Every structure is written in structure tokens, then in C-alpha cells.
Coordinates of C-alpha atoms in Angstrom, one line a residue:
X1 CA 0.0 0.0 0.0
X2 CA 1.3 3.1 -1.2
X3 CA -0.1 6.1 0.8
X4 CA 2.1 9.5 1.5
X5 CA 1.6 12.5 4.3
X6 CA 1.2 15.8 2.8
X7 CA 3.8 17.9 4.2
X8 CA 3.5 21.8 4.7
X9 CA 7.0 23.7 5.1
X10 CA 7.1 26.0 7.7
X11 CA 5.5 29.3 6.6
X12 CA 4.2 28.1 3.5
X13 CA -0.1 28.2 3.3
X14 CA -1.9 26.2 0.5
X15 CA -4.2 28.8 -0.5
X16 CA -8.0 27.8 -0.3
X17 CA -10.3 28.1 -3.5
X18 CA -13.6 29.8 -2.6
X19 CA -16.3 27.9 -1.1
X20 CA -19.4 29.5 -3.6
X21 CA -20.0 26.0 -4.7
X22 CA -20.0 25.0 -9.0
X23 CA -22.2 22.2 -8.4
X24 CA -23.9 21.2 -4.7
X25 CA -22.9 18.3 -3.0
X26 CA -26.5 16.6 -4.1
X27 CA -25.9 16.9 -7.5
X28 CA -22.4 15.1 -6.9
X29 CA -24.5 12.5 -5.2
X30 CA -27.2 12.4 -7.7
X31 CA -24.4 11.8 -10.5
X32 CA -22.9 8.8 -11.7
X33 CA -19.9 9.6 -9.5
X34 CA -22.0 8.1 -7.0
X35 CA -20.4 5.1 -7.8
X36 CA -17.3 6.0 -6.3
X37 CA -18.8 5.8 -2.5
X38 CA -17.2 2.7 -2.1
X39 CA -13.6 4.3 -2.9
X40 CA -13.3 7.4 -1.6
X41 CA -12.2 7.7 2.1
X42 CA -14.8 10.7 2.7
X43 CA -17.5 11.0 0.8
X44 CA -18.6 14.6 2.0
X45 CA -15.3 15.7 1.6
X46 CA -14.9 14.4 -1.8
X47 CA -18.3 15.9 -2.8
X48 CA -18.0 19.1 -1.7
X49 CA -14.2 19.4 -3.0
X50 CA -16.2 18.6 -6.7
X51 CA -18.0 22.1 -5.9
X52 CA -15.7 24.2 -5.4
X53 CA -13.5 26.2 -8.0
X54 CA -10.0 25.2 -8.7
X55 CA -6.9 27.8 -8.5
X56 CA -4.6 28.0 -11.1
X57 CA -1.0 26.7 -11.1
X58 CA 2.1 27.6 -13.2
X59 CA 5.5 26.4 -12.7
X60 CA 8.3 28.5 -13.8
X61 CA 10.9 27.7 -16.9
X62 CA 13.6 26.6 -15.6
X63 CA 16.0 27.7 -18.9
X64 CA 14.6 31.4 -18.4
X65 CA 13.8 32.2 -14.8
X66 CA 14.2 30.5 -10.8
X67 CA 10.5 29.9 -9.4
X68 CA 11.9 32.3 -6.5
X69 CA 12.4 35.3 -9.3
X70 CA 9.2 33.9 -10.8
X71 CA 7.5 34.6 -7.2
X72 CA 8.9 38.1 -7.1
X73 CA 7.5 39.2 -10.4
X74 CA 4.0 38.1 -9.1
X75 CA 4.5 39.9 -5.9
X76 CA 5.1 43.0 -7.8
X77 CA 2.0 42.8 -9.7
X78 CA -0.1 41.9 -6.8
X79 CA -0.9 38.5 -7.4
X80 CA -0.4 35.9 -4.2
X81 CA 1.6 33.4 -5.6
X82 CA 2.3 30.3 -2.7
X83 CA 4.8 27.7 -3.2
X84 CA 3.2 23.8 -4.2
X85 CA 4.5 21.7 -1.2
X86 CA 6.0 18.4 -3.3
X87 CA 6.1 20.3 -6.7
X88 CA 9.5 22.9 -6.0
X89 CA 8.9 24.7 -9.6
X90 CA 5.3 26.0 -9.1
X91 CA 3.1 28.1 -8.1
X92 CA -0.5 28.1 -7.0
X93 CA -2.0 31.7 -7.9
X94 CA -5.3 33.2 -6.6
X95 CA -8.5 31.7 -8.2
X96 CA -9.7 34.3 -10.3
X97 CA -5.8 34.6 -12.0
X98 CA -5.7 34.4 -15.5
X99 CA -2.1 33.4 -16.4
X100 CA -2.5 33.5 -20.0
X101 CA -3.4 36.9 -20.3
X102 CA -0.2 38.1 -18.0
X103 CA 3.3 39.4 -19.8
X104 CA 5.3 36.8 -18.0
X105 CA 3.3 33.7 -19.8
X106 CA 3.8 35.8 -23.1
X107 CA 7.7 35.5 -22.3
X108 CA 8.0 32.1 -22.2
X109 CA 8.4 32.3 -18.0
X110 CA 5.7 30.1 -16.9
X111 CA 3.5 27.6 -18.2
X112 CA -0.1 27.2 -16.6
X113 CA -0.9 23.5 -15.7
X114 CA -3.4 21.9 -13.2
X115 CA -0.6 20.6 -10.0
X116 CA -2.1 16.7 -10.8
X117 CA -0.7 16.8 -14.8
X118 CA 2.3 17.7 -13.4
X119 CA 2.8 14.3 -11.6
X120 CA 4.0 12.5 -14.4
X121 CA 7.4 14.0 -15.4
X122 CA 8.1 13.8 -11.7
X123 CA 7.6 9.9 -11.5
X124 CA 9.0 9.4 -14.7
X125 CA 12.8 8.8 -13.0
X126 CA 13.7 11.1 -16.2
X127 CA 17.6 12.1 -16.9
X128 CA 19.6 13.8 -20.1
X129 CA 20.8 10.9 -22.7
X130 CA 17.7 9.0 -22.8
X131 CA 15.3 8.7 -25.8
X132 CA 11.4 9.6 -24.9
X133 CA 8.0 9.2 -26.5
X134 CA 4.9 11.2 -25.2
X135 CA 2.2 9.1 -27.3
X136 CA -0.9 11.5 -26.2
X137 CA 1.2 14.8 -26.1
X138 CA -1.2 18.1 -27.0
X139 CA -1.1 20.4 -25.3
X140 CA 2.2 19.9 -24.1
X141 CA 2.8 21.0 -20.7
X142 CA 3.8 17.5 -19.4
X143 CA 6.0 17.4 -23.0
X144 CA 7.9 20.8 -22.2
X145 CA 8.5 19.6 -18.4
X146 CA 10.2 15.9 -20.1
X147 CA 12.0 17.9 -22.2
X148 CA 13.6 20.3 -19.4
X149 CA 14.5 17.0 -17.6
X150 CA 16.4 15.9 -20.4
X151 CA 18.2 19.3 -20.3
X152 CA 16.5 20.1 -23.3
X153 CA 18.6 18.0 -24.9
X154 CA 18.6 14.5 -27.0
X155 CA 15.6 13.1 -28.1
X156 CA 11.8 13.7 -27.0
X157 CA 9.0 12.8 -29.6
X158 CA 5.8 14.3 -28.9
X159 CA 2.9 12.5 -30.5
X160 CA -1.0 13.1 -30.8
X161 CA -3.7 12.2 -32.8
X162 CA -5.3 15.4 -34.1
X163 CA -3.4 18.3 -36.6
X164 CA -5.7 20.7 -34.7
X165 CA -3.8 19.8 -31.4
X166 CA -0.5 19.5 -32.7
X167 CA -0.7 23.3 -33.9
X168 CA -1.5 24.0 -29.8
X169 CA 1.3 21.7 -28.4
X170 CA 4.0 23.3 -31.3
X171 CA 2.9 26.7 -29.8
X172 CA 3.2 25.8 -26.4
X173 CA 6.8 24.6 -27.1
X174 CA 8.0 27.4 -29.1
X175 CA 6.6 29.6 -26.5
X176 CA 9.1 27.9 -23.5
X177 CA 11.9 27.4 -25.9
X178 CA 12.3 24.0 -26.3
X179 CA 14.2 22.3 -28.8
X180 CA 14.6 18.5 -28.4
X181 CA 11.3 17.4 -29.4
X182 CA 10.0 16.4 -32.7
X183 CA 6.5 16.3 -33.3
X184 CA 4.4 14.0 -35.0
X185 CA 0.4 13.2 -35.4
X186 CA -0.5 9.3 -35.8
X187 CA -2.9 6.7 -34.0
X188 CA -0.5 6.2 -31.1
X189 CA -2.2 2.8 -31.1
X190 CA -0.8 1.9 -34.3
X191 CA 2.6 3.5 -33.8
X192 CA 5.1 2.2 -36.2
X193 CA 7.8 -0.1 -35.1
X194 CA 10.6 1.6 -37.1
X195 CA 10.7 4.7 -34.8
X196 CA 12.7 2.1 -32.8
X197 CA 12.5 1.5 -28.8
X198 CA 12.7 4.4 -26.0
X199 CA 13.8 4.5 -22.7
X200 CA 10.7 6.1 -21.2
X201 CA 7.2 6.5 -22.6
X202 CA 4.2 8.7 -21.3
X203 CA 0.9 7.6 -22.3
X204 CA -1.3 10.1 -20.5
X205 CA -4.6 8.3 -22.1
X206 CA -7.9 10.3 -23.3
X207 CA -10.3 9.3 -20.5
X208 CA -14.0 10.5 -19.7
X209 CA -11.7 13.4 -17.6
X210 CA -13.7 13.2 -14.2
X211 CA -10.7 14.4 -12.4
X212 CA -11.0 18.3 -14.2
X213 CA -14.5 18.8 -13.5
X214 CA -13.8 21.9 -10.8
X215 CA -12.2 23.2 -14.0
X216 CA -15.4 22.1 -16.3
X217 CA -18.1 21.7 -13.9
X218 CA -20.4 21.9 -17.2
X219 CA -19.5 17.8 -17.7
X220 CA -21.2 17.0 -14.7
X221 CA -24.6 16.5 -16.0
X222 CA -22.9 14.7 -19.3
X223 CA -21.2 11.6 -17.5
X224 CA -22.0 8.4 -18.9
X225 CA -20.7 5.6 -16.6
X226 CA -20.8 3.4 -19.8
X227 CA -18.3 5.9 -21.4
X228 CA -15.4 4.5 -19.2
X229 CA -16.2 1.1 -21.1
X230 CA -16.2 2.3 -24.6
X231 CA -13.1 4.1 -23.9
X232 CA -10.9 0.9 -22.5
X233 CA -10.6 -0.7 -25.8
X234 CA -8.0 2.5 -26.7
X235 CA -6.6 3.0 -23.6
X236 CA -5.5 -0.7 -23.7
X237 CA -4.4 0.0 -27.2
X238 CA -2.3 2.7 -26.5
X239 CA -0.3 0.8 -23.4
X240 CA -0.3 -2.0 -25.6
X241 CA 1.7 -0.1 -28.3
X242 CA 3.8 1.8 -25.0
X243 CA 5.4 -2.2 -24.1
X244 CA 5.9 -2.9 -27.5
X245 CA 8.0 0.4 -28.2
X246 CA 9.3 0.3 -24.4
X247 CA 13.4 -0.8 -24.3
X248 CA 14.4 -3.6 -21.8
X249 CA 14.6 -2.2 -18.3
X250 CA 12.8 1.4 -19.7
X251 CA 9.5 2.3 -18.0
X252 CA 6.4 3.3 -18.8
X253 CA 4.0 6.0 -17.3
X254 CA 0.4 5.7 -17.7
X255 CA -1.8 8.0 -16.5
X256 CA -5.4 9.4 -17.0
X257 CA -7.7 12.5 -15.3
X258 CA -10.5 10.3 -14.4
X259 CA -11.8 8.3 -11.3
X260 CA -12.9 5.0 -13.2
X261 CA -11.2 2.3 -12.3
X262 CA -12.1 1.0 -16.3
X263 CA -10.0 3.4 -17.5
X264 CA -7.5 2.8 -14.7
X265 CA -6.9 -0.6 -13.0
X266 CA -8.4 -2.7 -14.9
X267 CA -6.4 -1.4 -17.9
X268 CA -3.4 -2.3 -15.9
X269 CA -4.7 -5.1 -14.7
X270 CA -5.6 -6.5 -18.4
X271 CA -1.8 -5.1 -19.9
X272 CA -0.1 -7.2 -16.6
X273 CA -1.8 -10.5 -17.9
X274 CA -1.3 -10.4 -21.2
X275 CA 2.7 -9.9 -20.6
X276 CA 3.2 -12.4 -17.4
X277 CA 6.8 -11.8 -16.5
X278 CA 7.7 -9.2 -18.8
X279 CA 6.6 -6.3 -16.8
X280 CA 6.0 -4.9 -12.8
X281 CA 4.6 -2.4 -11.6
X282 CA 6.8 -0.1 -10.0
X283 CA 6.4 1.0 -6.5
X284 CA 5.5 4.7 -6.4
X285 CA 5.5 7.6 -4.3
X286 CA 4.7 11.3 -4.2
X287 CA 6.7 13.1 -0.7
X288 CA 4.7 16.3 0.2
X289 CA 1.2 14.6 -1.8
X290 CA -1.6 12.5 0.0
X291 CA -1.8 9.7 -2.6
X292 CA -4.2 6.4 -2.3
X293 CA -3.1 3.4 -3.8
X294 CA -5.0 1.7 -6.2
X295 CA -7.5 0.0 -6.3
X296 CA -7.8 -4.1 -5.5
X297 CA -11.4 -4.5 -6.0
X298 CA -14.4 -3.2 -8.0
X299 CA -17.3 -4.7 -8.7
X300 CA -17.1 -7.8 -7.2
X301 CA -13.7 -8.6 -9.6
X302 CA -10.8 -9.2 -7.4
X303 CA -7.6 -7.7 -9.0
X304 CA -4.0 -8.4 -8.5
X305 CA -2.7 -7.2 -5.1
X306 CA 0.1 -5.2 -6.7
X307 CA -2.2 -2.7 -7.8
X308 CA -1.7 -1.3 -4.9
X309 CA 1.2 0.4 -6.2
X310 CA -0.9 2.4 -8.1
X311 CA -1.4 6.5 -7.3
X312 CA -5.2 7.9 -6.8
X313 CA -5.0 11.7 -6.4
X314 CA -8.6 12.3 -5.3
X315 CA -9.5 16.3 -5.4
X316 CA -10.3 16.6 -1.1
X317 CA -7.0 15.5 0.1
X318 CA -5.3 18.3 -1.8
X319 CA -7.5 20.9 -3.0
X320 CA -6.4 19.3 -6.9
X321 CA -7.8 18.0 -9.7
X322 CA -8.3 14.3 -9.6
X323 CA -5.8 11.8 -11.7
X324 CA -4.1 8.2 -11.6
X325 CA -1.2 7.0 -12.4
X326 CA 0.6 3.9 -13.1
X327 CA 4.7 3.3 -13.5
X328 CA 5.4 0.0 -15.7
X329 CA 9.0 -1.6 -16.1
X330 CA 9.7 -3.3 -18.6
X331 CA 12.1 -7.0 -18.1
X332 CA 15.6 -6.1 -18.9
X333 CA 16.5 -9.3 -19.3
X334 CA 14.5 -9.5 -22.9
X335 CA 15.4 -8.7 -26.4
X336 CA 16.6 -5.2 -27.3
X337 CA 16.2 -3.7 -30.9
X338 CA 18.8 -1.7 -32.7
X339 CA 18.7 2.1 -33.0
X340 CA 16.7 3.2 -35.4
X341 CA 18.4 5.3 -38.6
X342 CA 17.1 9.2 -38.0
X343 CA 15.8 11.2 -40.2
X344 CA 17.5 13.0 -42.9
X345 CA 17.6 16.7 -42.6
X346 CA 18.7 19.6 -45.2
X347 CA 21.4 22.0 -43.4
X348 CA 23.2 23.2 -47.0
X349 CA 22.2 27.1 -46.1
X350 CA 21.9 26.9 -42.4
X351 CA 25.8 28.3 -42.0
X352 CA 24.9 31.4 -44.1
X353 CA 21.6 32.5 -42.1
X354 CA 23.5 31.7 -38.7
X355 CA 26.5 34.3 -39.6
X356 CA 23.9 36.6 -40.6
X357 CA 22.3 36.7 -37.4
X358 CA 25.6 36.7 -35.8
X359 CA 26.7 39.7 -38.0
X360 CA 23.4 41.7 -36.8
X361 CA 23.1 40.9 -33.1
X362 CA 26.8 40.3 -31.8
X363 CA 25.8 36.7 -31.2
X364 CA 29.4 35.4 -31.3
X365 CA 30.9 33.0 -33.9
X366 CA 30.3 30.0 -31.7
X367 CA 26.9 30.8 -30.2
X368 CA 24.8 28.1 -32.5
X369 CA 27.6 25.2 -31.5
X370 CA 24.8 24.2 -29.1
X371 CA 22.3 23.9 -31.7
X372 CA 21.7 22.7 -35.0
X373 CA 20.2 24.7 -37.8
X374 CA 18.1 23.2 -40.7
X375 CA 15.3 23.7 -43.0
X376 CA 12.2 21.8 -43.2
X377 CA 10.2 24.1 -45.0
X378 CA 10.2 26.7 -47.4
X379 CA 9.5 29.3 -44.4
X380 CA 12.5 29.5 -43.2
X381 CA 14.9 27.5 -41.1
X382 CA 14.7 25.3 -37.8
X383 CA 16.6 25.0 -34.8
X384 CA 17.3 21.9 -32.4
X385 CA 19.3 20.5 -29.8
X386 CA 22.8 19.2 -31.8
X387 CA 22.6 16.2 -30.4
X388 CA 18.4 15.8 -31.2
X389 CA 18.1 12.7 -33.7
X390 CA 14.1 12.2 -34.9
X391 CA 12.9 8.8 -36.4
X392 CA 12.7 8.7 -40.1
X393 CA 9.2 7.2 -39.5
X394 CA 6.2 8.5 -38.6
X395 CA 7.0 11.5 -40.8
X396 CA 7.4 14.7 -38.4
X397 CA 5.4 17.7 -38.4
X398 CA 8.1 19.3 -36.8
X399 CA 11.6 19.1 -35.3
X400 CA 13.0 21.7 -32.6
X401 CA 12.2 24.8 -33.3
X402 CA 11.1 27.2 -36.4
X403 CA 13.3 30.2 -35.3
X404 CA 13.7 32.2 -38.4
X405 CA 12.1 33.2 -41.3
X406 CA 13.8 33.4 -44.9
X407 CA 11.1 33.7 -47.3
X408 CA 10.6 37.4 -46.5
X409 CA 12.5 39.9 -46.8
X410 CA 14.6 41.1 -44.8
X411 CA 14.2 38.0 -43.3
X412 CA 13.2 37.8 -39.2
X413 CA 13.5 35.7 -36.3
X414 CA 9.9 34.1 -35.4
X415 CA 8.9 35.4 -31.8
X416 CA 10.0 31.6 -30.3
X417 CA 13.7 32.7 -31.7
X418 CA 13.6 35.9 -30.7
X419 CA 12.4 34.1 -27.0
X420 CA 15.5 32.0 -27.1
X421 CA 18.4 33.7 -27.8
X422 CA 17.5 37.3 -27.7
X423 CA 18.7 37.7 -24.3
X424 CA 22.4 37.3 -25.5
X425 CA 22.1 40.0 -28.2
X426 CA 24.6 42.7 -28.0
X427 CA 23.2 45.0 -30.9
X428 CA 19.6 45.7 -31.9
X429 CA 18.2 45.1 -28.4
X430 CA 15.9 47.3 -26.8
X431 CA 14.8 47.5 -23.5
X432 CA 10.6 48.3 -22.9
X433 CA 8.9 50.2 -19.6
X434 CA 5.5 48.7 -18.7
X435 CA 3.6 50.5 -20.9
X436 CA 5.7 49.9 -24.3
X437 CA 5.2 46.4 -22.9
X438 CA 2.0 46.5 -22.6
X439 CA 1.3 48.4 -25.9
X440 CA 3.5 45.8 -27.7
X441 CA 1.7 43.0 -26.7
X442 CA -1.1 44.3 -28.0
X443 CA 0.7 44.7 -31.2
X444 CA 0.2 48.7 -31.3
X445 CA 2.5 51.3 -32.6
X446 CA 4.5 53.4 -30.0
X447 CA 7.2 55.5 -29.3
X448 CA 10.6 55.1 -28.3
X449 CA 12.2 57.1 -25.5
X450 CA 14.7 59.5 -26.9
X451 CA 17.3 57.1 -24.8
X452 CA 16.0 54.5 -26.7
X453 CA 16.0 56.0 -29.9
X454 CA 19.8 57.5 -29.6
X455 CA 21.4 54.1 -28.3
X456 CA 19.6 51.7 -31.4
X457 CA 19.9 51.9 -35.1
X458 CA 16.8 51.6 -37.1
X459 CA 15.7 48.1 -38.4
X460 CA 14.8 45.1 -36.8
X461 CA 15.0 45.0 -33.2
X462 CA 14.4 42.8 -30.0
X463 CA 12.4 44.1 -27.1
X464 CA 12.8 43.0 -23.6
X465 CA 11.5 44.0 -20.2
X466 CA 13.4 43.8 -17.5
X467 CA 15.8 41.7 -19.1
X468 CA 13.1 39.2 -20.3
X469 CA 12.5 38.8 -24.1
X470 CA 9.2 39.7 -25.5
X471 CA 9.8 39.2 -28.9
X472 CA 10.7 40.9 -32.3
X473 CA 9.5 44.7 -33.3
X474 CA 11.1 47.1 -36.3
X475 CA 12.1 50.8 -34.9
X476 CA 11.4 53.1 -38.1
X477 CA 13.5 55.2 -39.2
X478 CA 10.0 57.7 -38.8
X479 CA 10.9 57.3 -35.4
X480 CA 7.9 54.7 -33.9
X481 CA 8.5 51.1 -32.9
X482 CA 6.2 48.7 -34.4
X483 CA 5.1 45.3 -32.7
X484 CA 5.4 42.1 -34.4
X485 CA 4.1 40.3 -31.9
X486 CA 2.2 37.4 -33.1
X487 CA -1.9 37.7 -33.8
X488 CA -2.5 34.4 -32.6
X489 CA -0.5 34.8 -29.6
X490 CA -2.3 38.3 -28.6
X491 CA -4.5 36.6 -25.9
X492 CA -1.7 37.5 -23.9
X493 CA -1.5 41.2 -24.0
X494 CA -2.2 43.1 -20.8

């Protein structure tokens, strides 16, 4: 039985969502999470947690900012930011916060995601050198916090089903400045073989998502208990696929935002007997989180005892979402599969556009050494961790990042280049107060202080505040600075 004590450090205070209730405790009894009685510890508890809003949580880049500094920039602005007792990178933020629309999440600083879907990266016993898959990626917060783990180096690939999604998860990345993921969109069910073996995969599954509904209280009245059943066929699909592709002695997370055990257990349960011997289930724990162990019984069916090592986050013990989880190893004593040949890329013109940049912001001759530059469209070029080596099959949709634009002329670093190594420009920088900030993230027109305007040339420039890169912006030789801050990232502006 794997069961933790939620630890509070001295001085820290989890804050409290309001108590004006979503949806009343009745109609949580009145739903098919009625079901659940038999599971939960505290029923009242439980039902009355389901009521309540749920505060919002970022966690802070590590590549761009400390979560102390992080902290201090939401001080400044007001906002009561408290430390996450057994999560050291985030932050739980006041209930009516949204981070989305702040200058900080523009910059690349913090990414907003529910403390439960943050689990997984932690349990994943992730370090740099080892090859991952995400099979369910989009959005891409638990992809970006695998890639930081890996030093945002080597090789992460980041699947999902949908284009539609893949656009959001590229964003998300580009935003934080990663650069050792691929992306690519296929049935992670039927994912091909040739990709090769990984060390760790993440299949955070679609489920009937029971565990967000503080966050989408509007799915209460929609719950189908027979949903959990017509969803197990691909959930067992998906961690069928995740052993296949798993390498001898890697491990396997799977997870889901739900309550079912259909979708949770017995999933496991099924994947453990159809692979005696080749896998265990991996003892796991979460210091500073109250997390249940799974469970050994439902519905009369008596399940394997070692389910127990499973993690129920259930929404009353921590004032969370509600989510499982479920760490796999795979035998290391069985057959291992060669390395898979990577993917060809086209680098012929990527030393040209690199000296060019070099030339106009004082880069340095051997700043892109970390990196490496090629084209994979006719936009422009990519960027990616040197040593990042995607699989020739599935065909990506992207690899690393797409950090400057060619086609156009003169040609421009996207806003995700501009995030990533604007800070170590020398020339063509320019430094914003709060309300050139604010005004260039709403993509206006606005003048430069005459300090501003004496110290840069005209052209192309990067704009900063406070030392934090916002992004790309062309001071005219008229004398205004125009914003090219991206339309479809404006959702951000203050």
C-alpha cells in the first residue's frame, strides 16, 4: 500500500479556493460519480471538493527564470503566488488569475498547468541521454516539463492524434523554448515499429476526464458511466503499443484524469496478464502529496494485489484535480532492438543565415555550436538541440524549433527565436517600460524614448522588459516602434 503524508514547510499556506459551490454536493450524489462511495475515504469531503472552484498553477521555466524570481515578479504585480508543497517549480496563484493573459506567460516564463498533470514528469525517473516518447502529447505542458528534464537536450518525440492539437502543443513549445522534441500526429495505437525503442514513454490516455470537473463543472450532467467502457478498448491499445516500443529495463508511465477504475486498473490489470513476466509495476511515491493506492477490488472482480502500487490523487486530500497514475518496467533481461536510422535533414544554407544573425546581433561565432540549424520548410529555417536525432518514420510535423524566417524579406527571427536567444544579443536590443510592454503586446505602434531611440539603429530589433525577451519589433526610421508580436499569440496582451 502506497499512501504519503502531505507535508506543509514552515511558513508556506496552500491557498483555499472559494467555497461558492459549481455544483452542490446533491448533484455530486445524484451523478454517476455516485459510484465511487465505495472508494473514496470521505465521501462529504470528496463531494463538496467537486463544488468548489479550482486555483490555477504555473510552474516556472527553468532555462529562463528560478520559481523564487518567478515569485517576485508576481508579488510586484499583486498577485499571491504560494509555493506547491512536493512540486518545488510552481506556483499556485489566486483563483480568479488568469495566467495566460499576464506578460510573464507571453515570455516564455511560466506555463499554466493543473498541479495533478504535473505528476508524471516527476515519477518518470527522467535524466539527459535517454530517448522519450509522449504518445498523447497536445497540449504539451507535461512534454515541455520531459524535455527540461532531459536538459532540453537528446531526443523527446511528442505525438498526438489530431493536426488541430499538434498546432497547440508546437505553440506551447516554441513559447518555452524547447528544442529536443519532434513532433508528429498518428494513432498512437498503431505506432510504427521503425521509430525504434525508447527509454521512457508517457501515455497520459484520453479518459472521460472526471478528475477536471472543478475546471469544467459543465461535464457533470454529461457523465456516462458506460463511457469508461467504450473508452478501455484505446486505452489498452495505446499501453499495448507503449510495451511494445518500451526498451528492456525502460519504464512506462500511464496516467489518465479520471476516477474509473475501467479506465484505470483494470487497464493495468488486463496489460499485466497479457505480458506475465515481462513487466512490474513499480512501486511509487509522491513526498509532500496524500496519494491512495489503487485499487484491488471493483465490482465484485478481485484484481492483482500489486495494484496497490498504483497512485489515486482524489480532489479533497489536496484541494487538486483528480488523476491516476501507473509506472510500468519493462524485463531487462528481454530482447533489445537496434537504433533506429534518424531522419535526414537539409542543413546546406543553415551556416549562411546563422552568420547573418551573428553579424546583426553580436551573437558570437560559436553561439549556435549548441544547436543545430536546418530547413524543413520553405518558411524559413529550424533550430534543435545538436545532439536531437528524430525517427525517419512517422514523418514529423516538426523538429525543434522554427526560429527564423527566410522567405521574407529582410528576413526575421519568429517570436520563439527571438524568446530563445534574444537575451544574449549585443546590438539591436531594446529594453521596454511597462507600458511599451503592454502596448507591444497588444501589437500597437508606439514611441521610443529618446534614450531609446539614440542608443539603437533603425531596423529590426528585440524588445525585452526587465531583461526578459518579448519578442521581435522594427524601430522606423519615422521614429515609432512597431510590434510584431504574433496575432494568434495576442491573448496574452495586458
Amino acid at each position: 500500500m502506497t499512501q504519503t503524508t502531505e507535508s506543509h514547510p514552515q511558513g508556506v499556506r496552500l491557498p483555499r479556493a472559494k467555497a461558492t459551490a459549481l455544483v452542490t454536493p446533491e448533484q455530486v450524489a445524484a451523478s454517476p460519480l455516485a459510484r465511487y462511495r465505495t472508494l473514496v475515504d470521505d465521501w462529504d469531503a470528496f463531494a463538496a471538493a467537486i463544488g468548489r472552484p479550482l486555483a490555477p498553477c504555473i510552474w516556472a521555466n527553468p532555462t529562463r527564470i528560478s520559481v523564487a524570481e518567478l515569485a517576485e515578479l508576481l508579488a510586484e504585480q499583486g498577485l499571491d503566488a504560494q509555493p506547491v508543497p512536493g512540486l518545488p517549480a510552481a506556483l499556485r496563484l489566486p483563483e480568479e488569475t488568469k495566467a495566460g493573459r499576464n506578460w510573464w506567460y507571453c515570455a516564455g516564463l511560466a506555463h499554466a498547468q493543473e498541479e495533478v498533470s504535473q505528476l508524471p514528469a516527476m515519477l518518470m525517473d527522467l535524466a539527459p541521454g535517454q530517448r522519450v516518447l509522449d504518445l498523447c502529447a497536445a497540449p504539451g505542458g507535461k512534454t515541455a516539463q520531459i524535455a527540461f528534464a532531459l536538459g532540453n537536450r537528446g531526443t523527446l518525440v511528442a505525438n498526438d492524434i489530431a493536426h488541430a492539437r499538434i498546432k497547440a502543443l508546437q505553440g506551447n513549445l516554441d513559447r518555452l523554448g524547447v528544442v529536443n522534441v519532434t513532433t508528429t500526429c498518428c494513432d498512437g495505437a498503431n505506432w510504427p515499429s521503425a521509430s525504434g525503442q525508447f527509454d521512457r514513454i508517457l501515455v497520459d490516455a484520453p479518459c472521460s476526464s472526471e478528475g477536471t470537473l472543478r475546471r469544467t463543472p459543465s461535464l457533470l450532467p454529461r457523465l456516462d458511466p458506460d463511457s469508461a467502457l467504450r473508452l478501455g478498448p484505446r486505452q489498452r491499445a495505446l499501453l499495448r503499443k507503449a510495451v511494445q516500443r518500451c526498451r528492456p529495463g525502460g519504464r512506462i508511465l500511464y496516467s489518465t484524469c479520471t476516477f474509473a477504475p475501467e479506465e484505470n486498473e483494470l487497464v493495468v490489470a488486463d496489460i499485466l496478464a497479457e505480458h506475465p513476466g515481462l513487466l512490474r509495476l513499480v512501486p511509487a511515491s509522491i513526498p509532500g502529496f496524500i496519494a491512495m493506492p489503487g485499487v484491488t477490488r471493483w465490482n465484485g472482480r478481485e484484481l492483482p494485489s500489486e495494484l496497490a502500487h498504483c497512485l489515486r490523487i482524489w480532489p479533497h486530500h489536496r484541494d487538486t484535480g483528480g488523476f491516476f497514475m501507473a509506472i510500468l518496467e519493462k524485463d531487462p533481461g528481454c530482447a533489445d532492438e537496434p537504433t533506429p536510422e534518424p531522419a535526414g535533414l537539409d542543413d546546406t544554407d543553415a551556416a549562411e543565415w546563422l552568420a547573418g544573425l551573428d553579424d546583426k546581433y553580436g551573437l558570437g561565432g560559436d553561439y549556435w555550436t549548441r544547436y543545430r540549424a536546418n530547413r524543413q520548410t520553405r518558411r524559413g529555417l529550424h533550430l534543435m538541440a545538436v545532439d536531437h536525432a528524430p525517427p525517419a518514420v512517422p514523418v514529423a510535423e516538426s523538429s525543434g524549433l522554427f526560429f527564423h524566417r527566410t522567405n521574407v524579406r529582410p528576413p526575421k527571427p519568429s517570436t520563439g527565436g527571438a524568446l530563445l536567444f534574444g537575451r544574449d544579443v549585443t546590438r539591436f536590443g531594446v529594453s521596454l517600460d511597462a507600458e511599451q510592454r503592454d502596448r507591444y503586446l497588444r501589437r500597437e505602434i508606439f514611441d521610443p524614448t529618446p534614450e531609446q531611440r539614440a542608443a539603437t539603429p533603425t531596423g529590426q530589433i528585440i524588445v525585452d522588459y526587465r531583461g526578459h525577451v518579448l519578442g521581435v519589433g522594427v524601430l522606423h526610421r519615422s521614429g515609432v516602434i512597431e510590434s510584431l508580436f504574433p496575432s494568434r499569440w495576442s491573448g496574452c496582451a495586458a
